[in-house]
Structures are given as C-alpha cells and as structure tokens.
PDB file of C-alpha atoms in Angstrom:
ATOM      1  CA  MET A1132      -8.981  -2.745   9.755  1.00  0.00           C
ATOM      2  CA  GLU A1133      -9.185  -6.284   7.302  1.00  0.00           C
ATOM      3  CA  LEU A1134     -10.499  -9.448   8.679  1.00  0.00           C
ATOM      4  CA  VAL A1135      -7.821 -12.485   7.950  1.00  0.00           C
ATOM      5  CA  CYS A1136      -7.607 -15.871   8.694  1.00  0.00           C
ATOM      6  CA  PRO A1137      -4.631 -16.592  11.191  1.00  0.00           C
ATOM      7  CA  LEU A1138      -3.295 -19.234   9.865  1.00  0.00           C
ATOM      8  CA  CYS A1139      -3.554 -18.449   5.520  1.00  0.00           C
ATOM      9  CA  ASN A1140      -1.494 -15.220   7.223  1.00  0.00           C
ATOM     10  CA  GLY A1141       1.002 -17.220   9.260  1.00  0.00           C
ATOM     11  CA  LEU A1142      -0.184 -15.937  11.757  1.00  0.00           C
ATOM     12  CA  LYS A1143      -1.172 -19.194  13.742  1.00  0.00           C
ATOM     13  CA  ASP A1144       0.760 -22.661  13.553  1.00  0.00           C
ATOM     14  CA  VAL A1145      -1.428 -26.245  13.386  1.00  0.00           C
ATOM     15  CA  ARG A1146      -0.976 -27.711  16.240  1.00  0.00           C
ATOM     16  CA  ALA A1147      -3.011 -30.839  16.139  1.00  0.00           C
ATOM     17  CA  MET A1148      -1.826 -34.446  15.940  1.00  0.00           C
ATOM     18  CA  CYS A1149      -2.374 -37.522  14.300  1.00  0.00           C
ATOM     19  CA  ARG A1150      -5.073 -39.373  15.697  1.00  0.00           C
ATOM     20  CA  ALA A1151      -3.280 -42.410  13.732  1.00  0.00           C
ATOM     21  CA  CYS A1152      -0.494 -42.150  13.882  1.00  0.00           C
ATOM     22  CA  GLY A1153       0.702 -38.868  16.391  1.00  0.00           C
ATOM     23  CA  VAL A1154       2.586 -37.202  14.355  1.00  0.00           C
ATOM     24  CA  ARG A1155       1.687 -33.616  14.045  1.00  0.00           C
ATOM     25  CA  LEU A1156      -0.406 -32.485  11.365  1.00  0.00           C
ATOM     26  CA  GLU A1157       0.269 -30.457   8.559  1.00  0.00           C
ATOM     27  CA  ASP A1158      -2.223 -27.170   6.939  1.00  0.00           C
ATOM     28  CA  GLY A1159      -2.482 -28.027   3.436  1.00  0.00           C
ATOM     29  CA  GLY A1160      -4.088 -24.691   2.842  1.00  0.00           C
ATOM     30  CA  MET A1161      -7.734 -23.641   2.852  1.00  0.00           C
ATOM     31  CA  ILE A1162     -10.354 -26.224   1.570  1.00  0.00           C
ATOM     32  CA  THR A1163     -12.066 -23.897  -1.109  1.00  0.00           C
ATOM     33  CA  ASP A1164      -8.657 -24.470  -2.432  1.00  0.00           C
ATOM     34  CA  TYR A1165      -9.460 -27.956  -3.445  1.00  0.00           C
ATOM     35  CA  VAL A1166     -13.055 -27.251  -4.535  1.00  0.00           C
ATOM     36  CA  GLY A1167     -12.324 -26.312  -8.747  1.00  0.00           C
ATOM     37  CA  PRO A1168     -10.555 -25.033 -10.897  1.00  0.00           C
ATOM     38  CA  TYR A1169     -10.188 -21.627  -9.857  1.00  0.00           C
ATOM     39  CA  SER A1170     -11.254 -21.316  -6.536  1.00  0.00           C
ATOM     40  CA  PRO A1171      -8.086 -20.413  -5.231  1.00  0.00           C
ATOM     41  CA  TYR A1172      -8.257 -17.653  -7.322  1.00  0.00           C
ATOM     42  CA  GLU A1173     -11.822 -16.406  -5.572  1.00  0.00           C
ATOM     43  CA  LEU A1174     -11.679 -13.570  -3.287  1.00  0.00           C
ATOM     44  CA  THR A1175     -11.197 -14.322  -0.024  1.00  0.00           C
ATOM     45  CA  PRO A1176     -11.834 -12.053   2.165  1.00  0.00           C
ATOM     46  CA  GLN A1177     -15.613 -11.597   0.507  1.00  0.00           C
ATOM     47  CA  MET A1178     -16.485 -15.155   1.134  1.00  0.00           C
ATOM     48  CA  LYS A1179     -14.753 -15.605   4.459  1.00  0.00           C
ATOM     49  CA  GLN A1180     -17.096 -12.477   5.746  1.00  0.00           C
ATOM     50  CA  GLU A1181     -20.161 -14.551   3.996  1.00  0.00           C
ATOM     51  CA  HIS A1182     -19.799 -17.507   6.241  1.00  0.00           C
ATOM     52  CA  GLY A1183     -19.114 -16.015   9.669  1.00  0.00           C
ATOM     53  CA  GLY A1184     -15.396 -14.869   9.529  1.00  0.00           C
ATOM     54  CA  LEU A1185     -14.869 -18.692   9.023  1.00  0.00           C
ATOM     55  CA  CYS A1186     -12.099 -20.670   7.105  1.00  0.00           C
ATOM     56  CA  THR A1187     -11.371 -24.119   6.622  1.00  0.00           C
ATOM     57  CA  HIS A1188      -8.754 -25.981   6.416  1.00  0.00           C
ATOM     58  CA  LEU A1189      -7.121 -29.184   5.260  1.00  0.00           C
ATOM     59  CA  LEU A1190      -4.831 -31.221   7.602  1.00  0.00           C
ATOM     60  CA  TYR A1191      -3.288 -33.894   6.540  1.00  0.00           C
ATOM     61  CA  CYS A1192      -0.617 -36.860   7.994  1.00  0.00           C
ATOM     62  CA  SER A1193       2.298 -36.283   5.848  1.00  0.00           C
ATOM     63  CA  THR A1194       3.412 -39.944   7.485  1.00  0.00           C
ATOM     64  CA  CYS A1195       0.064 -42.006   7.470  1.00  0.00           C
ATOM     65  CA  GLY A1196      -2.272 -40.001   4.801  1.00  0.00           C
ATOM     66  CA  GLU A1197      -4.783 -38.759   7.731  1.00  0.00           C
ATOM     67  CA  GLN A1198      -7.121 -36.370   6.295  1.00  0.00           C
ATOM     68  CA  THR A1199      -9.129 -33.966   8.675  1.00  0.00           C
ATOM     69  CA  TYR A1200     -10.323 -30.361   8.484  1.00  0.00           C
ATOM     70  CA  LEU A1201     -10.085 -27.494  11.273  1.00  0.00           C
ATOM     71  CA  ILE A1202     -12.334 -24.659  10.699  1.00  0.00           C
ATOM     72  CA  ALA A1203     -10.292 -21.479  11.904  1.00  0.00           C
ATOM     73  CA  GLN A1204     -12.230 -17.667  12.687  1.00  0.00           C
ATOM     74  CA  SER A1205     -11.171 -15.055  11.152  1.00  0.00           C
ATOM     75  CA  GLU A1206      -9.470 -12.109  13.072  1.00  0.00           C
ATOM     76  CA  TYR A1207      -9.290  -8.599  12.743  1.00  0.00           C
ATOM     77  CA  ILE A1208      -5.565  -6.884  12.298  1.00  0.00           C
TER      78      ILE A1208
END
C-alpha cells in the first residue's frame, strides 16, 4: 500500500467555494510547488510521511483572484 494525496492523484475533487464571490475554487496544486525552484521535483511521498500524511494545496478563484489553502489527509491505496 502507498500513501497518496487524494487531490494530487485525482481521487477527489475540491468542492470549496470562494468566500468573496461564491464561485467554485480551483486547485492550484501543492503549496510546496511554489516554495522554490526545485520544489516540484522533491520526493513528495517522503515529505508527506514526515508531515503526518498531510498535503497542503493552494486554492484560488479564477473570477476574483481570492486565494486560500486546503489541507488534505493522504490515504493508503
């Protein structure tokens, strides 16, 4: 069995709504992808295990530009 993020792997969809305008938020991916130039290439399974299986995603509104975060619990598949 492998520990995976349900959002990163398309097992679940983000269903959050924008607090400012009510439009459905888009998933911008893992927040670690925005930290540094090599962040998208890090060993993500190892990083998730070190953080208790939590994966933080950036959510954004394509209409008004509002941003927020969603912490997803990784699951074993």
